[in-house]
GROMACS .gro file of N, CA and C in nm:
model
  543
    1MET      N    1  -2.189   0.285   0.234
    1MET     CA    2  -2.081   0.378   0.163
    1MET      C    3  -1.915   0.379   0.146
    2PRO      N    4  -1.866   0.378   0.103
    2PRO     CA    5  -1.724   0.404   0.160
    2PRO      C    6  -1.666   0.544   0.155
    3SER      N    7  -1.547   0.580   0.255
    3SER     CA    8  -1.530   0.654   0.247
    3SER      C    9  -1.513   0.686   0.155
    4THR      N   10  -1.396   0.814   0.164
    4THR     CA   11  -1.344   0.933   0.025
    4THR      C   12  -1.239   0.863   0.036
    5LEU      N   13  -1.093   0.855  -0.104
    5LEU     CA   14  -1.024   0.860  -0.063
    5LEU      C   15  -0.938   0.875   0.076
    6LEU      N   16  -0.970   1.067   0.039
    6LEU     CA   17  -0.898   1.143   0.114
    6LEU      C   18  -0.924   1.101   0.289
    7SER      N   19  -1.039   1.144   0.312
    7SER     CA   20  -1.102   1.086   0.385
    7SER      C   21  -1.009   1.015   0.498
    8LEU      N   22  -0.945   0.919   0.388
    8LEU     CA   23  -0.936   0.789   0.420
    8LEU      C   24  -0.758   0.843   0.490
    9PHE      N   25  -0.713   0.931   0.411
    9PHE     CA   26  -0.557   0.963   0.404
    9PHE      C   27  -0.561   1.033   0.508
   10PHE      N   28  -0.625   1.130   0.611
   10PHE     CA   29  -0.617   1.223   0.714
   10PHE      C   30  -0.614   1.053   0.837
   11GLN      N   31  -0.669   0.958   0.799
   11GLN     CA   32  -0.619   0.873   0.906
   11GLN      C   33  -0.516   0.868   0.971
   12ILE      N   34  -0.372   0.872   0.783
   12ILE     CA   35  -0.250   0.848   0.828
   12ILE      C   36  -0.173   0.974   0.932
   13ALA      N   37  -0.122   0.937   1.010
   13ALA     CA   38  -0.085   0.975   1.080
   13ALA      C   39   0.095   1.072   1.046
   14ASP      N   40   0.085   1.195   1.018
   14ASP     CA   41   0.195   1.283   0.973
   14ASP      C   42   0.293   1.320   1.076
   15ARG      N   43   0.413   1.254   1.084
   15ARG     CA   44   0.523   1.185   1.141
   15ARG      C   45   0.612   1.327   1.100
   16ARG      N   46   0.589   1.447   1.056
   16ARG     CA   47   0.683   1.556   1.068
   16ARG      C   48   0.719   1.596   1.150
   17ARG      N   49   0.721   1.758   1.250
   17ARG     CA   50   0.772   1.806   1.276
   17ARG      C   51   0.674   1.949   1.240
   18GLY      N   52   0.585   1.962   1.375
   18GLY     CA   53   0.495   2.089   1.334
   18GLY      C   54   0.597   2.246   1.234
   19GLN      N   55   0.666   2.245   1.287
   19GLN     CA   56   0.805   2.393   1.205
   19GLN      C   57   0.803   2.376   1.062
   20GLY      N   58   0.710   2.479   1.046
   20GLY     CA   59   0.772   2.411   0.871
   20GLY      C   60   0.715   2.325   0.768
   21LYS      N   61   0.579   2.319   0.883
   21LYS     CA   62   0.498   2.224   0.822
   21LYS      C   63   0.423   2.268   0.651
   22MET      N   64   0.465   2.333   0.538
   22MET     CA   65   0.372   2.366   0.428
   22MET      C   66   0.214   2.355   0.374
   23TYR      N   67   0.354   2.166   0.366
   23TYR     CA   68   0.140   2.117   0.291
   23TYR      C   69   0.102   2.035   0.410
   24PRO      N   70  -0.044   1.973   0.338
   24PRO     CA   71  -0.086   1.922   0.437
   24PRO      C   72  -0.126   1.808   0.411
   25LEU      N   73  -0.030   1.622   0.480
   25LEU     CA   74  -0.009   1.592   0.451
   25LEU      C   75  -0.151   1.475   0.321
   26ALA      N   76  -0.241   1.459   0.397
   26ALA     CA   77  -0.361   1.414   0.309
   26ALA      C   78  -0.382   1.441   0.104
   27PRO      N   79  -0.386   1.579   0.159
   27PRO     CA   80  -0.338   1.594  -0.040
   27PRO      C   81  -0.267   1.509  -0.065
   28ILE      N   82  -0.187   1.530   0.030
   28ILE     CA   83  -0.035   1.573  -0.084
   28ILE      C   84  -0.034   1.403  -0.164
   29LEU      N   85  -0.106   1.329  -0.004
   29LEU     CA   86  -0.091   1.126  -0.091
   29LEU      C   87  -0.145   1.179  -0.178
   30LEU      N   88  -0.266   1.253  -0.195
   30LEU     CA   89  -0.368   1.228  -0.244
   30LEU      C   90  -0.326   1.291  -0.422
   31PHE      N   91  -0.302   1.324  -0.418
   31PHE     CA   92  -0.263   1.412  -0.537
   31PHE      C   93  -0.136   1.321  -0.611
   32THR      N   94  -0.030   1.232  -0.510
   32THR     CA   95   0.072   1.212  -0.559
   32THR      C   96  -0.031   0.989  -0.646
   33VAL      N   97  -0.088   0.982  -0.538
   33VAL     CA   98  -0.157   0.845  -0.612
   33VAL      C   99  -0.268   0.919  -0.756
   34LEU      N  100  -0.316   0.973  -0.750
   34LEU     CA  101  -0.334   1.027  -0.889
   34LEU      C  102  -0.266   1.073  -0.944
   35ALA      N  103  -0.114   1.135  -0.961
   35ALA     CA  104  -0.022   1.169  -1.007
   35ALA      C  105   0.006   0.962  -1.085
   36MET      N  106   0.111   0.878  -1.047
   36MET     CA  107   0.068   0.749  -1.067
   36MET      C  108   0.026   0.740  -1.117
   37LEU      N  109  -0.137   0.710  -1.083
   37LEU     CA  110  -0.253   0.598  -1.200
   37LEU      C  111  -0.246   0.700  -1.336
   38ALA      N  112  -0.220   0.803  -1.311
   38ALA     CA  113  -0.225   0.874  -1.443
   38ALA      C  114  -0.024   0.868  -1.484
   39GLY      N  115   0.057   0.791  -1.525
   39GLY     CA  116   0.193   0.767  -1.565
   39GLY      C  117   0.209   0.783  -1.509
   40ALA      N  118   0.324   0.910  -1.372
   40ALA     CA  119   0.385   0.977  -1.270
   40ALA      C  120   0.476   0.892  -1.242
   41ARG      N  121   0.613   0.837  -1.269
   41ARG     CA  122   0.685   0.703  -1.215
   41ARG      C  123   0.782   0.771  -1.074
   42SER      N  124   0.849   0.879  -1.104
   42SER     CA  125   0.929   0.948  -1.041
   42SER      C  126   0.863   1.116  -1.011
   43TYR      N  127   0.948   1.177  -0.810
   43TYR     CA  128   0.912   1.255  -0.812
   43TYR      C  129   0.864   1.382  -0.923
   44ARG      N  130   1.013   1.428  -0.994
   44ARG     CA  131   0.957   1.531  -1.099
   44ARG      C  132   0.842   1.557  -1.174
   45GLN      N  133   0.809   1.378  -1.175
   45GLN     CA  134   0.669   1.339  -1.250
   45GLN      C  135   0.544   1.429  -1.163
   46VAL      N  136   0.558   1.316  -1.093
   46VAL     CA  137   0.428   1.414  -0.941
   46VAL      C  138   0.442   1.586  -0.879
   47HIS      N  139   0.544   1.609  -0.917
   47HIS     CA  140   0.563   1.753  -0.921
   47HIS      C  141   0.485   1.757  -1.083
   48ALA      N  142   0.561   1.736  -1.125
   48ALA     CA  143   0.474   1.773  -1.280
   48ALA      C  144   0.354   1.791  -1.282
   49PHE      N  145   0.278   1.694  -1.260
   49PHE     CA  146   0.186   1.589  -1.207
   49PHE      C  147   0.062   1.723  -1.179
   50ILE      N  148   0.081   1.755  -1.021
   50ILE     CA  149   0.016   1.871  -0.949
   50ILE      C  150   0.070   2.011  -0.969
   51GLU      N  151   0.093   2.011  -1.048
   51GLU     CA  152   0.190   2.236  -1.048
   51GLU      C  153   0.064   2.218  -1.206
   52ALA      N  154   0.046   2.101  -1.247
   52ALA     CA  155  -0.037   2.141  -1.411
   52ALA      C  156  -0.162   2.131  -1.364
   53HIS      N  157  -0.233   2.062  -1.324
   53HIS     CA  158  -0.338   2.039  -1.245
   53HIS      C  159  -0.368   2.112  -1.107
   54LEU      N  160  -0.335   2.192  -1.051
   54LEU     CA  161  -0.339   2.212  -0.953
   54LEU      C  162  -0.456   2.303  -0.909
   55ASP      N  163  -0.502   2.382  -1.009
   55ASP     CA  164  -0.681   2.448  -0.966
   55ASP      C  165  -0.807   2.358  -0.986
   56ARG      N  166  -0.732   2.290  -1.034
   56ARG     CA  167  -0.902   2.156  -1.075
   56ARG      C  168  -0.820   2.000  -0.894
   57LEU      N  169  -0.723   1.971  -0.871
   57LEU     CA  170  -0.732   1.952  -0.769
   57LEU      C  171  -0.836   2.034  -0.691
   58ASN      N  172  -0.754   2.106  -0.639
   58ASN     CA  173  -0.836   2.190  -0.489
   58ASN      C  174  -0.957   2.205  -0.514
   59SER      N  175  -1.043   2.285  -0.695
   59SER     CA  176  -1.137   2.251  -0.679
   59SER      C  177  -1.284   2.127  -0.695
   60ALA      N  178  -1.137   2.077  -0.674
   60ALA     CA  179  -1.237   1.927  -0.700
   60ALA      C  180  -1.237   1.850  -0.541
   61PHE      N  181  -1.098   1.831  -0.492
   61PHE     CA  182  -1.122   1.781  -0.339
   61PHE      C  183  -1.149   1.957  -0.232
   62GLY      N  184  -1.149   2.056  -0.257
   62GLY     CA  185  -1.222   2.122  -0.185
   62GLY      C  186  -1.098   2.160  -0.085
   63LEU      N  187  -1.020   2.206  -0.162
   63LEU     CA  188  -0.841   2.216  -0.071
   63LEU      C  189  -0.795   2.372  -0.119
   64SER      N  190  -0.716   2.454  -0.015
   64SER     CA  191  -0.668   2.588  -0.074
   64SER      C  192  -0.515   2.541  -0.118
   65LEU      N  193  -0.492   2.488  -0.201
   65LEU     CA  194  -0.336   2.416  -0.204
   65LEU      C  195  -0.242   2.591  -0.266
   66ARG      N  196  -0.200   2.675  -0.263
   66ARG     CA  197  -0.138   2.783  -0.286
   66ARG      C  198  -0.057   2.753  -0.397
   67ARG      N  199   0.046   2.657  -0.396
   67ARG     CA  200   0.159   2.603  -0.493
   67ARG      C  201   0.184   2.481  -0.390
   68ALA      N  202   0.177   2.394  -0.603
   68ALA     CA  203   0.304   2.276  -0.591
   68ALA      C  204   0.358   2.210  -0.482
   69PRO      N  205   0.388   2.143  -0.427
   69PRO     CA  206   0.490   2.147  -0.296
   69PRO      C  207   0.596   2.042  -0.495
   70ALA      N  208   0.770   2.108  -0.470
   70ALA     CA  209   0.894   2.095  -0.494
   70ALA      C  210   0.911   1.923  -0.522
   71TYR      N  211   1.012   1.884  -0.592
   71TYR     CA  212   0.994   1.730  -0.632
   71TYR      C  213   1.073   1.647  -0.518
   72THR      N  214   1.156   1.769  -0.405
   72THR     CA  215   1.219   1.753  -0.319
   72THR      C  216   1.185   1.768  -0.166
   73SER      N  217   1.064   1.837  -0.210
   73SER     CA  218   0.940   1.816  -0.090
   73SER      C  219   0.912   1.678  -0.067
   74LEU      N  220   0.830   1.622  -0.157
   74LEU     CA  221   0.769   1.566  -0.246
   74LEU      C  222   0.853   1.450  -0.138
   75ARG      N  223   0.957   1.396  -0.135
   75ARG     CA  224   1.064   1.314  -0.137
   75ARG      C  225   1.096   1.279  -0.014
   76PHE      N  226   1.069   1.370   0.071
   76PHE     CA  227   1.085   1.391   0.229
   76PHE      C  228   0.932   1.299   0.265
   77ILE      N  229   0.875   1.464   0.265
   77ILE     CA  230   0.751   1.395   0.310
   77ILE      C  231   0.685   1.224   0.286
   78LEU      N  232   0.707   1.156   0.143
   78LEU     CA  233   0.689   1.059   0.068
   78LEU      C  234   0.812   0.928   0.145
   79HIS      N  235   0.857   0.945   0.204
   79HIS     CA  236   0.978   0.849   0.318
   79HIS      C  237   0.983   0.893   0.414
   80GLY      N  238   0.906   0.965   0.518
   80GLY     CA  239   0.833   0.966   0.646
   80GLY      C  240   0.793   0.864   0.643
   81LEU      N  241   0.675   0.828   0.555
   81LEU     CA  242   0.562   0.732   0.583
   81LEU      C  243   0.576   0.589   0.615
   82ASP      N  244   0.451   0.559   0.758
   82ASP     CA  245   0.466   0.499   0.725
   82ASP      C  246   0.345   0.360   0.667
   83ALA      N  247   0.474   0.271   0.581
   83ALA     CA  248   0.454   0.189   0.476
   83ALA      C  249   0.326   0.105   0.515
   84ALA      N  250   0.300   0.024   0.695
   84ALA     CA  251   0.225  -0.035   0.694
   84ALA      C  252   0.025   0.048   0.764
   85GLN      N  253   0.043   0.104   0.784
   85GLN     CA  254   0.010   0.235   0.848
   85GLN      C  255  -0.055   0.238   0.716
   86MET      N  256   0.046   0.283   0.592
   86MET     CA  257  -0.076   0.331   0.418
   86MET      C  258  -0.157   0.216   0.369
   87GLU      N  259  -0.117   0.068   0.466
   87GLU     CA  260  -0.133  -0.050   0.316
   87GLU      C  261  -0.266  -0.066   0.422
   88LEU      N  262  -0.234  -0.012   0.532
   88LEU     CA  263  -0.404  -0.109   0.598
   88LEU      C  264  -0.528  -0.009   0.519
   89VAL      N  265  -0.467   0.156   0.540
   89VAL     CA  266  -0.587   0.259   0.483
   89VAL      C  267  -0.613   0.209   0.326
   90PHE      N  268  -0.549   0.138   0.253
   90PHE     CA  269  -0.557   0.123   0.124
   90PHE      C  270  -0.669  -0.013   0.161
   91ARG      N  271  -0.582  -0.091   0.182
   91ARG     CA  272  -0.694  -0.176   0.230
   91ARG      C  273  -0.813  -0.215   0.230
   92ASP      N  274  -0.843  -0.090   0.395
   92ASP     CA  275  -1.001  -0.031   0.436
   92ASP      C  276  -1.073   0.017   0.304
   93HIS      N  277  -0.980   0.105   0.234
   93HIS     CA  278  -1.069   0.177   0.104
   93HIS      C  279  -1.097   0.064  -0.048
   94ALA      N  280  -1.081  -0.048  -0.013
   94ALA     CA  281  -1.070  -0.146  -0.087
   94ALA      C  282  -1.162  -0.212  -0.088
   95ALA      N  283  -1.171  -0.200   0.027
   95ALA     CA  284  -1.288  -0.355   0.106
   95ALA      C  285  -1.393  -0.332   0.133
   96GLY      N  286  -1.394  -0.186   0.086
   96GLY     CA  287  -1.564  -0.089   0.127
   96GLY      C  288  -1.634  -0.038   0.012
   97LEU      N  289  -1.504  -0.043  -0.099
   97LEU     CA  290  -1.535  -0.135  -0.246
   97LEU      C  291  -1.624  -0.225  -0.346
   98VAL      N  292  -1.540  -0.350  -0.203
   98VAL     CA  293  -1.589  -0.438  -0.294
   98VAL      C  294  -1.734  -0.489  -0.197
   99GLU      N  295  -1.859  -0.522  -0.209
   99GLU     CA  296  -2.004  -0.527  -0.261
   99GLU      C  297  -1.940  -0.665  -0.076
  100GLY      N  298  -2.031  -0.628   0.016
  100GLY     CA  299  -2.057  -0.734   0.088
  100GLY      C  300  -1.830  -0.776   0.173
  101ALA      N  301  -1.830  -0.715   0.131
  101ALA     CA  302  -1.703  -0.728   0.219
  101ALA      C  303  -1.672  -0.705   0.352
  102GLY      N  304  -1.696  -0.807   0.417
  102GLY     CA  305  -1.710  -0.880   0.541
  102GLY      C  306  -1.605  -0.906   0.551
  103LEU      N  307  -1.643  -1.004   0.670
  103LEU     CA  308  -1.488  -1.139   0.666
  103LEU      C  309  -1.495  -1.265   0.555
  104PRO      N  310  -1.407  -1.247   0.530
  104PRO     CA  311  -1.416  -1.368   0.414
  104PRO      C  312  -1.378  -1.506   0.471
  105ALA      N  313  -1.531  -1.564   0.370
  105ALA     CA  314  -1.480  -1.704   0.463
  105ALA      C  315  -1.381  -1.795   0.398
  106ALA      N  316  -1.270  -1.741   0.277
  106ALA     CA  317  -1.193  -1.825   0.235
  106ALA      C  318  -1.045  -1.771   0.203
  107VAL      N  319  -0.970  -1.731   0.259
  107VAL     CA  320  -0.806  -1.715   0.209
  107VAL      C  321  -0.694  -1.739   0.172
  108ALA      N  322  -0.683  -1.720   0.052
  108ALA     CA  323  -0.527  -1.773  -0.032
  108ALA      C  324  -0.395  -1.766  -0.055
  109ILE      N  325  -0.333  -1.805   0.047
  109ILE     CA  326  -0.232  -1.743   0.064
  109ILE      C  327  -0.110  -1.818  -0.038
  110ASP      N  328  -0.036  -1.740  -0.119
  110ASP     CA  329   0.024  -1.794  -0.240
  110ASP      C  330   0.179  -1.734  -0.239
  111GLY      N  331   0.303  -1.730  -0.284
  111GLY     CA  332   0.434  -1.671  -0.268
  111GLY      C  333   0.391  -1.721  -0.500
  112LYS      N  334   0.459  -1.549  -0.533
  112LYS     CA  335   0.527  -1.604  -0.644
  112LYS      C  336   0.665  -1.541  -0.621
  113THR      N  337   0.778  -1.518  -0.707
  113THR     CA  338   0.919  -1.486  -0.705
  113THR      C  339   0.876  -1.432  -0.844
  114LEU      N  340   0.894  -1.262  -0.814
  114LEU     CA  341   0.894  -1.200  -0.957
  114LEU      C  342   1.065  -1.156  -1.075
  115ARG      N  343   1.022  -1.199  -1.148
  115ARG     CA  344   1.078  -1.266  -1.238
  115ARG      C  345   1.111  -1.137  -1.297
  116GLY      N  346   1.258  -1.115  -1.395
  116GLY     CA  347   1.357  -1.016  -1.323
  116GLY      C  348   1.401  -0.994  -1.221
  117SER      N  349   1.417  -0.988  -1.098
  117SER     CA  350   1.410  -0.858  -1.005
  117SER      C  351   1.531  -0.947  -0.895
  118PHE      N  352   1.614  -1.069  -0.984
  118PHE     CA  353   1.763  -1.105  -0.955
  118PHE      C  354   1.860  -1.002  -1.020
  119ASP      N  355   1.967  -0.997  -0.910
  119ASP     CA  356   2.059  -0.891  -0.962
  119ASP      C  357   2.150  -1.029  -0.952
  120ALA      N  358   2.253  -1.011  -1.040
  120ALA     CA  359   2.403  -1.171  -1.002
  120ALA      C  360   2.479  -1.033  -0.963
  121PHE      N  361   2.493  -0.931  -1.035
  121PHE     CA  362   2.616  -0.855  -1.056
  121PHE      C  363   2.636  -0.810  -0.882
  122HIS      N  364   2.549  -0.812  -0.799
  122HIS     CA  365   2.568  -0.810  -0.645
  122HIS      C  366   2.511  -0.890  -0.608
  123ASP      N  367   2.524  -1.021  -0.609
  123ASP     CA  368   2.504  -1.180  -0.564
  123ASP      C  369   2.360  -1.125  -0.494
  124ARG      N  370   2.256  -1.048  -0.575
  124ARG     CA  371   2.077  -1.064  -0.484
  124ARG      C  372   2.012  -1.176  -0.581
  125ARG      N  373   1.941  -1.290  -0.502
  125ARG     CA  374   1.808  -1.337  -0.539
  125ARG      C  375   1.692  -1.225  -0.511
  126ALA      N  376   1.662  -1.304  -0.644
  126ALA     CA  377   1.572  -1.248  -0.746
  126ALA      C  378   1.424  -1.250  -0.566
  127ALA      N  379   1.360  -1.163  -0.632
  127ALA     CA  380   1.306  -1.117  -0.520
  127ALA      C  381   1.140  -1.145  -0.500
  128HIS      N  382   1.086  -1.201  -0.402
  128HIS     CA  383   0.954  -1.301  -0.351
  128HIS      C  384   0.909  -1.210  -0.240
  129VAL      N  385   0.779  -1.224  -0.235
  129VAL     CA  386   0.626  -1.194  -0.250
  129VAL      C  387   0.541  -1.184  -0.199
  130LEU      N  388   0.441  -1.246  -0.043
  130LEU     CA  389   0.296  -1.350  -0.035
  130LEU      C  390   0.199  -1.296  -0.031
  131SER      N  391   0.109  -1.335  -0.087
  131SER     CA  392   0.032  -1.259  -0.105
  131SER      C  393  -0.104  -1.302  -0.080
  132ALA      N  394  -0.194  -1.270  -0.018
  132ALA     CA  395  -0.319  -1.331   0.086
  132ALA      C  396  -0.420  -1.315   0.004
  133PHE      N  397  -0.546  -1.363   0.005
  133PHE     CA  398  -0.605  -1.313  -0.095
  133PHE      C  399  -0.778  -1.385  -0.113
  134ALA      N  400  -0.888  -1.294  -0.080
  134ALA     CA  401  -0.989  -1.341  -0.016
  134ALA      C  402  -1.042  -1.362  -0.120
  135ALA      N  403  -1.133  -1.502  -0.167
  135ALA     CA  404  -1.148  -1.522  -0.292
  135ALA      C  405  -1.335  -1.440  -0.317
  136ASP      N  406  -1.383  -1.483  -0.205
  136ASP     CA  407  -1.539  -1.430  -0.278
  136ASP      C  408  -1.560  -1.256  -0.247
  137GLY      N  409  -1.434  -1.221  -0.183
  137GLY     CA  410  -1.434  -1.000  -0.178
  137GLY      C  411  -1.406  -0.993  -0.347
  138GLN      N  412  -1.316  -1.119  -0.345
  138GLN     CA  413  -1.159  -1.103  -0.499
  138GLN      C  414  -1.145  -0.936  -0.425
  139ILE      N  415  -1.025  -0.940  -0.310
  139ILE     CA  416  -0.951  -0.794  -0.326
  139ILE      C  417  -0.803  -0.917  -0.224
  140ILE      N  418  -0.698  -0.812  -0.246
  140ILE     CA  419  -0.564  -0.858  -0.194
  140ILE      C  420  -0.570  -0.735  -0.059
  141LEU      N  421  -0.571  -0.886   0.042
  141LEU     CA  422  -0.613  -0.893   0.227
  141LEU      C  423  -0.445  -0.776   0.234
  142ALA      N  424  -0.345  -0.879   0.221
  142ALA     CA  425  -0.228  -0.917   0.216
  142ALA      C  426  -0.084  -0.867   0.142
  143LEU      N  427  -0.038  -0.753   0.119
  143LEU     CA  428   0.077  -0.850   0.054
  143LEU      C  429   0.245  -0.765   0.140
  144LEU      N  430   0.348  -0.937   0.127
  144LEU     CA  431   0.417  -0.930   0.190
  144LEU      C  432   0.527  -0.946   0.190
  145ALA      N  433   0.668  -0.865   0.110
  145ALA     CA  434   0.813  -0.928   0.123
  145ALA      C  435   0.900  -0.986   0.197
  146VAL      N  436   0.948  -1.161   0.111
  146VAL     CA  437   0.983  -1.238   0.167
  146VAL      C  438   1.129  -1.192   0.206
  147THR      N  439   1.219  -1.191   0.294
  147THR     CA  440   1.343  -1.161   0.302
  147THR      C  441   1.509  -1.237   0.231
  148GLN      N  442   1.499  -1.178   0.224
  148GLN     CA  443   1.584  -1.290   0.154
  148GLN      C  444   1.655  -1.370   0.270
  149LYS      N  445   1.704  -1.374   0.364
  149LYS     CA  446   1.711  -1.524   0.417
  149LYS      C  447   1.664  -1.550   0.516
  150SER      N  448   1.524  -1.578   0.472
  150SER     CA  449   1.424  -1.640   0.534
  150SER      C  450   1.362  -1.719   0.379
  151ASN      N  451   1.231  -1.811   0.481
  151ASN     CA  452   1.125  -1.816   0.270
  151ASN      C  453   1.010  -1.837   0.368
  152GLU      N  454   0.913  -1.922   0.268
  152GLU     CA  455   0.811  -1.897   0.257
  152GLU      C  456   0.701  -1.840   0.337
  153ILE      N  457   0.782  -2.018   0.420
  153ILE     CA  458   0.689  -2.057   0.562
  153ILE      C  459   0.688  -2.069   0.658
  154PRO      N  460   0.706  -1.937   0.730
  154PRO     CA  461   0.742  -1.855   0.769
  154PRO      C  462   0.673  -1.710   0.791
  155ALA      N  463   0.678  -1.603   0.695
  155ALA     CA  464   0.639  -1.547   0.661
  155ALA      C  465   0.528  -1.551   0.631
  156ALA      N  466   0.427  -1.735   0.533
  156ALA     CA  467   0.326  -1.701   0.558
  156ALA      C  468   0.233  -1.778   0.720
  157GLN      N  469   0.309  -1.815   0.756
  157GLN     CA  470   0.272  -1.819   0.966
  157GLN      C  471   0.285  -1.686   0.976
  158ASP      N  472   0.301  -1.609   0.999
  158ASP     CA  473   0.299  -1.443   1.085
  158ASP      C  474   0.229  -1.448   0.966
  159MET      N  475   0.160  -1.369   0.873
  159MET     CA  476   0.077  -1.268   0.800
  159MET      C  477  -0.012  -1.387   0.809
  160ILE      N  478  -0.062  -1.507   0.848
  160ILE     CA  479  -0.181  -1.564   0.889
  160ILE      C  480  -0.195  -1.474   1.011
  161ALA      N  481  -0.116  -1.492   1.128
  161ALA     CA  482  -0.204  -1.452   1.307
  161ALA      C  483  -0.169  -1.296   1.215
  162THR      N  484  -0.071  -1.228   1.160
  162THR     CA  485  -0.168  -1.052   1.150
  162THR      C  486  -0.261  -1.069   1.131
  163LEU      N  487  -0.345  -1.103   1.002
  163LEU     CA  488  -0.461  -1.121   0.983
  163LEU      C  489  -0.488  -1.138   1.054
  164GLY      N  490  -0.550  -1.256   1.196
  164GLY     CA  491  -0.583  -1.212   1.208
  164GLY      C  492  -0.740  -1.315   1.252
  165LEU      N  493  -0.765  -1.375   1.075
  165LEU     CA  494  -0.866  -1.407   1.125
  165LEU      C  495  -0.870  -1.588   1.144
  166THR      N  496  -0.913  -1.593   1.306
  166THR     CA  497  -0.995  -1.716   1.278
  166THR      C  498  -1.096  -1.765   1.293
  167GLY      N  499  -1.101  -1.914   1.273
  167GLY     CA  500  -1.195  -1.961   1.230
  167GLY      C  501  -1.299  -1.960   1.068
  168ARG      N  502  -1.097  -1.934   0.997
  168ARG     CA  503  -1.153  -1.917   0.873
  168ARG      C  504  -1.110  -1.976   0.793
  169LEU      N  505  -1.116  -2.078   0.640
  169LEU     CA  506  -1.026  -2.153   0.610
  169LEU      C  507  -0.940  -2.123   0.482
  170PHE      N  508  -0.830  -2.162   0.521
  170PHE     CA  509  -0.724  -2.104   0.451
  170PHE      C  510  -0.668  -2.218   0.345
  171THR      N  511  -0.625  -2.143   0.239
  171THR     CA  512  -0.514  -2.242   0.120
  171THR      C  513  -0.447  -2.186   0.124
  172LEU      N  514  -0.325  -2.288   0.061
  172LEU     CA  515  -0.165  -2.267   0.092
  172LEU      C  516  -0.124  -2.404   0.039
  173ASP      N  517   0.028  -2.407  -0.051
  173ASP     CA  518   0.109  -2.425  -0.194
  173ASP      C  519   0.081  -2.561  -0.064
  174ALA      N  520   0.148  -2.760  -0.127
  174ALA     CA  521   0.176  -2.861  -0.018
  174ALA      C  522   0.281  -2.844   0.067
  175MET      N  523   0.388  -2.761   0.070
  175MET     CA  524   0.578  -2.699   0.087
  175MET      C  525   0.479  -2.685   0.249
  176HIS      N  526   0.316  -2.650   0.240
  176HIS     CA  527   0.337  -2.520   0.434
  176HIS      C  528   0.280  -2.599   0.539
  177CYS      N  529   0.281  -2.690   0.431
  177CYS     CA  530   0.177  -2.826   0.597
  177CYS      C  531   0.263  -2.898   0.657
  178GLN      N  532   0.200  -2.780   0.737
  178GLN     CA  533   0.368  -2.795   0.920
  178GLN      C  534   0.248  -2.806   0.966
  179LYS      N  535   0.386  -2.869   1.107
  179LYS     CA  536   0.207  -2.934   1.204
  179LYS      C  537   0.232  -2.774   1.298
  180ASN      N  538   0.252  -2.674   1.322
  180ASN     CA  539   0.283  -2.550   1.388
  180ASN      C  540   0.177  -2.419   1.286
  181ILE      N  541   0.111  -2.466   1.153
  181ILE     CA  542   0.032  -2.379   1.101
  181ILE      C  543  -0.099  -2.416   1.189
   0.00000   0.00000   0.00000
């Protein structure tokens, strides 16, 4: 049985100093995710969601937050998170939701350029992301932003090494026909 999202958020290290910590990290992360699923797109909207639903959220998850954190507190808390650790937590949770989600037999790796993400005024190229998809479990194993000064080939090599899936079949575009993959 998969763990609850709240219990997975308790696995994330809270890098804030102990002094003045008014809000526990895990409930704030859960409430932020719920607010975003409800359409919140800014810190103020997340704050408004938590404030409007605080009693219901407390009773649903067995918590006892007295008040919603200010939007500035939310910003401070969320900016201090380790993105890699958050990705692992979400990936573990999603893998538990997929029936029979063990090690994938085949992994498809593909890169995509995000439409409309270029900035001609600041001379920035369009954003490019690389994803690893487990076809049998129908789940994204990893998502990586390719840096401006790199390309998809070394990013894919790093992704394969990071995933640590030895003995698995990887499918990639023809441009990845390299000797060292």
